[in-house]
Short mmCIF file of C-alpha atoms in Angstrom, two decimals:
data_model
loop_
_atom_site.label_atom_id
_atom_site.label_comp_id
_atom_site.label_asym_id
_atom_site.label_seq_id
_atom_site.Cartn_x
_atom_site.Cartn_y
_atom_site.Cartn_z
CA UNK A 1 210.52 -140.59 -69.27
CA UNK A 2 207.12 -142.32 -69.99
CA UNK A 3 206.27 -142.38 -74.04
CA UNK A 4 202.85 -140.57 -74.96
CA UNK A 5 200.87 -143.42 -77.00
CA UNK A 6 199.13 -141.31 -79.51
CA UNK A 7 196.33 -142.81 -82.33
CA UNK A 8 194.71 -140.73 -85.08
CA UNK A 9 191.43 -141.52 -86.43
CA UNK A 10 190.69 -140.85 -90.13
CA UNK A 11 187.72 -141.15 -92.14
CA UNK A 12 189.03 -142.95 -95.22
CA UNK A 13 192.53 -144.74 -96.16
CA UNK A 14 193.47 -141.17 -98.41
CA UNK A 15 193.30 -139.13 -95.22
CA UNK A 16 195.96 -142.14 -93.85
CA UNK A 17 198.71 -140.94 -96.75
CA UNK A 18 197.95 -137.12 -95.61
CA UNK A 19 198.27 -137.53 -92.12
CA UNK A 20 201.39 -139.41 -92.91
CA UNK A 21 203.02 -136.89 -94.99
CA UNK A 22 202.27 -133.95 -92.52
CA UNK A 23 203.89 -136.20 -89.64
CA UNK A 24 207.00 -136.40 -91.65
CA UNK A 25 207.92 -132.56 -90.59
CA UNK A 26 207.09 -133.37 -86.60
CA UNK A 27 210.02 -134.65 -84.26
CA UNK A 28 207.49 -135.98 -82.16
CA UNK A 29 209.81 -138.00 -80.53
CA UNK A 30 212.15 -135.44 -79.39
CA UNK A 31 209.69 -132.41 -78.91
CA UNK A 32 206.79 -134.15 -77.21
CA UNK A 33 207.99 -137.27 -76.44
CA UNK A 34 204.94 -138.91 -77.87
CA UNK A 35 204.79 -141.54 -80.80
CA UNK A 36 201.90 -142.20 -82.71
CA UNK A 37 201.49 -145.97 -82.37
CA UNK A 38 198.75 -146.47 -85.17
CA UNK A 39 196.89 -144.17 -87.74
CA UNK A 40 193.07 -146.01 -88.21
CA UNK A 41 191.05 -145.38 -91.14
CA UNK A 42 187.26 -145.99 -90.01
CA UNK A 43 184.00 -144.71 -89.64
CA UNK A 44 182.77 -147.98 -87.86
CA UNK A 45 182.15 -147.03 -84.30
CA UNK A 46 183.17 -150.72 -83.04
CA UNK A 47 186.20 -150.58 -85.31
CA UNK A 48 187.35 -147.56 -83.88
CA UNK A 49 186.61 -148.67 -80.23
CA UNK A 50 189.09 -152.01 -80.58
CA UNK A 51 191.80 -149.69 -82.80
CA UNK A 52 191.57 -146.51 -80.29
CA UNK A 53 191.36 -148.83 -76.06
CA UNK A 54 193.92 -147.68 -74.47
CA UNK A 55 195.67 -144.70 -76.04
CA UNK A 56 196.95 -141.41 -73.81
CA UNK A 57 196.14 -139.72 -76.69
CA UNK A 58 193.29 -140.19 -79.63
CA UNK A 59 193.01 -137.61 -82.06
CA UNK A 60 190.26 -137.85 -84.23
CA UNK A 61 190.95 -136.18 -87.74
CA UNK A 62 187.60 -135.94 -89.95
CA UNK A 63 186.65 -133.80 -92.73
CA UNK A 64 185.72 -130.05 -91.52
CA UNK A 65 182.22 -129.88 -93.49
CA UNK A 66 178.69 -131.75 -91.37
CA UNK A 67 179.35 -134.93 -91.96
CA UNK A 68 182.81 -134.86 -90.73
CA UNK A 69 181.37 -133.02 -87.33
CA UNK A 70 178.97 -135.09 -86.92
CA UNK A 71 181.29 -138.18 -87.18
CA UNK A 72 183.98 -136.29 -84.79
CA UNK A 73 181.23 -135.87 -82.53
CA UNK A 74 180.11 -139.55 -82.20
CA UNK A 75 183.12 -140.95 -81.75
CA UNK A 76 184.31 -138.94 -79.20
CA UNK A 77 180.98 -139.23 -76.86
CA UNK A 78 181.79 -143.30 -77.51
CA UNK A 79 185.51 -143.68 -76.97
CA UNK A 80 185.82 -140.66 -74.20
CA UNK A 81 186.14 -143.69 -71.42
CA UNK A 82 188.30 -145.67 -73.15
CA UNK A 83 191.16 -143.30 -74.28
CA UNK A 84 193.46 -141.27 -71.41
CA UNK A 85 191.78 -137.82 -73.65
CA UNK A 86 190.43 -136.76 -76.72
CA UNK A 87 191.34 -133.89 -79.35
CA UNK A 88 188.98 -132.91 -82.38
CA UNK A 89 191.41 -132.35 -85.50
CA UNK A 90 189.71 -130.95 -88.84
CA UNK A 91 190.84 -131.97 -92.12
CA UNK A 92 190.87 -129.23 -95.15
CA UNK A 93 188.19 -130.00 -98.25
CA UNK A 94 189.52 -131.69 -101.22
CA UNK A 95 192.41 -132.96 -99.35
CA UNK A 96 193.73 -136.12 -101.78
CA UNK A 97 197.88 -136.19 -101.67
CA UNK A 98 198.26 -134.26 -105.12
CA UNK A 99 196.49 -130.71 -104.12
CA UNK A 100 196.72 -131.07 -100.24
CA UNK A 101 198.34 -128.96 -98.71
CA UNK A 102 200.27 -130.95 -95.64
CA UNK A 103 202.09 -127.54 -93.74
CA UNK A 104 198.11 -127.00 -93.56
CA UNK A 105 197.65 -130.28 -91.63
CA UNK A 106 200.89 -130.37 -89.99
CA UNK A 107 200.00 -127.04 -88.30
CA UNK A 108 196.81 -128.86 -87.66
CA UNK A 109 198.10 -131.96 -86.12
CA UNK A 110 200.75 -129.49 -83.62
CA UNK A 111 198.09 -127.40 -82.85
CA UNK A 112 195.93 -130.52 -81.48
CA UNK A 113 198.87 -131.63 -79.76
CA UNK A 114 199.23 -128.42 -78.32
CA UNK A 115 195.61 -128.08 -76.92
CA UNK A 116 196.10 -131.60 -76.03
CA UNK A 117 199.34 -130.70 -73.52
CA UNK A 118 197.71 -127.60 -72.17
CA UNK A 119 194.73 -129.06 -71.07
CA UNK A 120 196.87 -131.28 -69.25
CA UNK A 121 198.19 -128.75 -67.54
CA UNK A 122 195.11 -127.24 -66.52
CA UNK A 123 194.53 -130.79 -64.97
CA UNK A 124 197.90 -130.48 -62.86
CA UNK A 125 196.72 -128.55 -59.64
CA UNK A 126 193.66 -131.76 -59.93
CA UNK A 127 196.77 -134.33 -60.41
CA UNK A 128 198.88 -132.99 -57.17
CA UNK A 129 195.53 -133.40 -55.70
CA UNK A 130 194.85 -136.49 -56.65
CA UNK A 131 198.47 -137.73 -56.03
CA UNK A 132 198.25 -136.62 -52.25
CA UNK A 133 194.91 -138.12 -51.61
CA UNK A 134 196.98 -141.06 -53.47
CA UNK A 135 200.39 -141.19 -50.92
CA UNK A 136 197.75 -140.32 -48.43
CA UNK A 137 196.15 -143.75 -49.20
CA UNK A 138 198.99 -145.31 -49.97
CA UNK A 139 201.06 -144.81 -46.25
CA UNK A 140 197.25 -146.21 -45.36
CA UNK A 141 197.65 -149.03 -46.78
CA UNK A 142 201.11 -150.23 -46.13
CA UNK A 143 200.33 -149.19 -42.15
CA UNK A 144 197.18 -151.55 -42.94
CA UNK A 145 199.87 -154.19 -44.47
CA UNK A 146 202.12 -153.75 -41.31
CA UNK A 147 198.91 -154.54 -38.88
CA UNK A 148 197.99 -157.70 -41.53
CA UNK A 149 200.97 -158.99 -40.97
CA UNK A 150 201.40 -158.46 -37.24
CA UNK A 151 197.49 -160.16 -37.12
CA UNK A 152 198.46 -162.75 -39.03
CA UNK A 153 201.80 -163.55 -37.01
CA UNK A 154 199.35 -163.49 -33.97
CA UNK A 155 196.78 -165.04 -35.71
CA UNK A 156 199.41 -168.09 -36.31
CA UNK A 157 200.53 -167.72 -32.48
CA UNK A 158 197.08 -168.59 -31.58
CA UNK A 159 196.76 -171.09 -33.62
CA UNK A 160 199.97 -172.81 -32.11
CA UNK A 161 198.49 -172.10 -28.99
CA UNK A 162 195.11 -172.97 -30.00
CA UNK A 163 196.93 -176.45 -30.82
CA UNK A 164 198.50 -176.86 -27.42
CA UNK A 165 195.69 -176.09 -25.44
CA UNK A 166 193.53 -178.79 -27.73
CA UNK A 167 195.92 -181.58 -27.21
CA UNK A 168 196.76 -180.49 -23.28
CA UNK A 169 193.02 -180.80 -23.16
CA UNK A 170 193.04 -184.17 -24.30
CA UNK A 171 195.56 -185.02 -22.65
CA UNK A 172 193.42 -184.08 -19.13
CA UNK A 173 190.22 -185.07 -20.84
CA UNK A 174 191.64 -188.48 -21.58
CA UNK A 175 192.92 -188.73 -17.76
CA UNK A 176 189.75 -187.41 -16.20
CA UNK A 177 187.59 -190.44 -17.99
CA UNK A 178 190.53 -192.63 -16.77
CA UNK A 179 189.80 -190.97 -13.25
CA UNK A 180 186.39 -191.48 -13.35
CA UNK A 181 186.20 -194.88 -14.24
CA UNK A 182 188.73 -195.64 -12.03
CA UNK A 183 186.76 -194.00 -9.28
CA UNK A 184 183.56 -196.43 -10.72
CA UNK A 185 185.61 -199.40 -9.94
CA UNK A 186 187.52 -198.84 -6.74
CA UNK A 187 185.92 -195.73 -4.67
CA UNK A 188 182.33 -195.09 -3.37
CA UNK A 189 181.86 -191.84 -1.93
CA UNK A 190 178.58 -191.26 0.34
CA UNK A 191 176.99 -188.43 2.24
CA UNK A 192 177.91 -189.05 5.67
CA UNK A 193 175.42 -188.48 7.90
CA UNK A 194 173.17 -190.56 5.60
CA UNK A 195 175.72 -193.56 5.92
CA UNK A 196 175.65 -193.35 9.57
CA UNK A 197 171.98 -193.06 9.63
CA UNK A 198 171.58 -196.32 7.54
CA UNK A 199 174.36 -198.42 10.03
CA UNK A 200 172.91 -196.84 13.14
CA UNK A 201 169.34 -195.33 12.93
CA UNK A 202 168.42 -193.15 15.57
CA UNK A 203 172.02 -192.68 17.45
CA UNK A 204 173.37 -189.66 17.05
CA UNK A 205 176.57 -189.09 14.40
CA UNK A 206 179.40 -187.63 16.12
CA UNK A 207 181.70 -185.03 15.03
CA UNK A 208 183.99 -185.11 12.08
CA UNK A 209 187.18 -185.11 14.51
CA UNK A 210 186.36 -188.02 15.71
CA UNK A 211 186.06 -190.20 12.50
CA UNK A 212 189.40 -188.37 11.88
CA UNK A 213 191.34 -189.57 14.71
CA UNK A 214 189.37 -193.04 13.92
CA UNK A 215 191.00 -193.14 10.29
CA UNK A 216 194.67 -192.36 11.41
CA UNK A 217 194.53 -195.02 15.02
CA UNK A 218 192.82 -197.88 12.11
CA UNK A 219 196.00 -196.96 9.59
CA UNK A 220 193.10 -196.24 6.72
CA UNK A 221 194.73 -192.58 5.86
CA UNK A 222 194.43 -192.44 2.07
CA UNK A 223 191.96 -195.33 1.74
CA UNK A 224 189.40 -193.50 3.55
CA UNK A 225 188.83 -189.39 3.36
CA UNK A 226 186.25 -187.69 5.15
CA UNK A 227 185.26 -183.66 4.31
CA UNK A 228 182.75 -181.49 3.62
CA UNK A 229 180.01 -183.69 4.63
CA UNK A 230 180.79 -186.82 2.69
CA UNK A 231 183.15 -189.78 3.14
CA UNK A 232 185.20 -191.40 0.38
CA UNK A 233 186.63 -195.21 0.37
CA UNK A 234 188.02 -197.70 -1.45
CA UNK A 235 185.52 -200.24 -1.04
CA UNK A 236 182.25 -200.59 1.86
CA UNK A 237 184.43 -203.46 3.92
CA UNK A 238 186.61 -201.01 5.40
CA UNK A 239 184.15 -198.26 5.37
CA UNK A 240 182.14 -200.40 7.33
CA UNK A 241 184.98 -200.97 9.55
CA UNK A 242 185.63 -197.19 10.30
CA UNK A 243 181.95 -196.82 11.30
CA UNK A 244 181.69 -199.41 13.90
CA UNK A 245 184.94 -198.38 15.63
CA UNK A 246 183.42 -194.95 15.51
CA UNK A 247 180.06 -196.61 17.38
CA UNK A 248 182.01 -198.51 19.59
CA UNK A 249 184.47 -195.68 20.25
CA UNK A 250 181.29 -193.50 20.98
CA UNK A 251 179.68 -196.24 23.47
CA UNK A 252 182.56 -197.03 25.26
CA UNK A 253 182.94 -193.13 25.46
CA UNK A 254 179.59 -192.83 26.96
CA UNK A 255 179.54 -195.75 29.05
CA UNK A 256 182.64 -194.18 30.38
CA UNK A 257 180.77 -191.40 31.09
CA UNK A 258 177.75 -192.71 33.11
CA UNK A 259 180.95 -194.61 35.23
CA UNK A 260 181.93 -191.22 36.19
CA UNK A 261 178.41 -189.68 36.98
CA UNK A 262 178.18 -193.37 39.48
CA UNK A 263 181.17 -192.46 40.57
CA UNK A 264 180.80 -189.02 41.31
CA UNK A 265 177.36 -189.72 43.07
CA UNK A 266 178.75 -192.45 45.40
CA UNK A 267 181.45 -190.68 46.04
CA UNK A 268 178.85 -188.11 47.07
CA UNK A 269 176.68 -190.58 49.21
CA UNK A 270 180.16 -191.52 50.84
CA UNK A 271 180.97 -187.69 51.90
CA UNK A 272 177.16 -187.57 52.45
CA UNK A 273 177.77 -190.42 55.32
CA UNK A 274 180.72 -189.28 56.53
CA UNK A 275 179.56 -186.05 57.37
CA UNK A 276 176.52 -187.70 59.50
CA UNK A 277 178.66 -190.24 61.22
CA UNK A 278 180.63 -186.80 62.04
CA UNK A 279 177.32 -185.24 64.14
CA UNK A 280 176.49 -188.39 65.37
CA UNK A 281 180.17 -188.54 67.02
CA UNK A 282 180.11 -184.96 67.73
CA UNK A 283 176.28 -185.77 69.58
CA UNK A 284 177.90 -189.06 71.33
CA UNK A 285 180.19 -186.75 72.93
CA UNK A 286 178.05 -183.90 73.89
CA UNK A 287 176.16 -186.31 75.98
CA UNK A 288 178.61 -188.27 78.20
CA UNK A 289 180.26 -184.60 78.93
#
């Protein structure tokens, strides 16, 4: 069980040998379980403050004529904040060690400790109030501590993450300039209809198929790559290359074409013929008949 540190404030070092004597005839100890850790002899306000921090207990013993109120009084409104509480204990007149009489002051000094217990039990139904709101705030707090913890774990989860995404992204960062200068140095890409415009102004571009089919018959898969409108190679030679087998492919195809439209319209001269040499026959005969 927790010890009750009690002080007792005294005007003058006389009252110190009273106060002593009348303690002699209190088993604090074993009745109250208090001890009384100092007995100060001051009227100094400051004095008392640095003798009296701290205490559970303070009981301030003064003379019971007006100065000794007036003294209880001041120190009291002064050390109230300081001290766990505060009992007023009044001294008899004329109390030096020869005439006093200490069962006086011992009844005294019980009587304060007395008051002093049962106002702390008028302050109980306030302490299991107070303890409550305090378990209350403590399971609070530790659930508070549980999610700090868990936020910190994840907290150092990101960061290990955090870490791995920084270096994968200088890893790809430190490819993509790679990439790109490797691109500066070995492949042009171009817009392709503008390409074909600038090799062959004012013939028409053909399809995409066709420079398709080009690129696999010339063996340039992989060197050359057309889609979505643009055309990417590893240098202009064999670009250059692709474009005028394209042309060709596309005049030969045409000139192919206008074969078959001669073709077709002799052919169609020739049936044309043959179908009046018919009537002239069929006449011929009509007439030696």
């Amino acid at each position: 069980m927790t010890i009750v540190d009690v002080r007792i404030l005294v005007e003058g070092a006389s009252d110190v040998e009273v106060v002593s004597k009348a303690l002699q005839g209190l088993a604090l100890g074993s009745e109250y379980n208090i001890t009384i850790s100092s007995i100060i002899p001051t009227t100094n306000v400051e004095i008392a403050k640095s003798a009296a921090a701290g205490a559970d207990l303070l009981i301030i013993a003064t003379d019971a004529d007006r100065v000794g109120r007036e003294l209880a009084e001041r120190l009291f409104t002064e050390l109230s904040e300081m001290v766990g509480h505060i009992e007023r204990m009044k001294l008899p007149l004329g109390h030096d060690l020869e005439h006093v009489d200490v069962e006086l002051v011992r009844k005294e000094l019980r009587n304060a400790l007395v008051r002093a217990g049962l106002k702390t039990l008028q302050r109980i139904p306030e302490y299991m109030e107070l303890r409550r709101d305090y378990l209350d705030l403590k399971g609070k707090y530790e659930e508070i501590e549980k999610e700090k913890e868990d936020l910190l774990q994840k907290i150092e989860e990101l960061k290990a993450k955090l870490e791995e995404i920084e270096e994968e992204y200088a890893r790809v960062k430190e490819e993509n300039l790679e990439l790109r200068e490797l691109l500066k140095k070995r492949a042009k890409v171009y817009k392709l209809e503008e390409k074909w415009k600038e090799m062959f102004p004012g013939i028409k571009m053909p399809s995409i198929d066709i420079f398709s089919r080009a690129i696999e018959t010339l063996g340039f898969a992989g060197k050359i790559i057309v889609g979505q409108g643009h055309v990417y190679a590893e240098d202009d030679h064999i670009l250059e290359q692709l474009f005028k087998t394209v042309y060709l492919s596309l005049q030969l195809t045409q000139s192919i074409e206008r074969e078959e439209e001669n073709i077709e319209a002799i052919e169609g001269e020739e049936e044309k013929l043959e179908e009046e040499v018919e009537v002239i026959e069929n006449e011929g005969e009509n007439i030696e008949e």
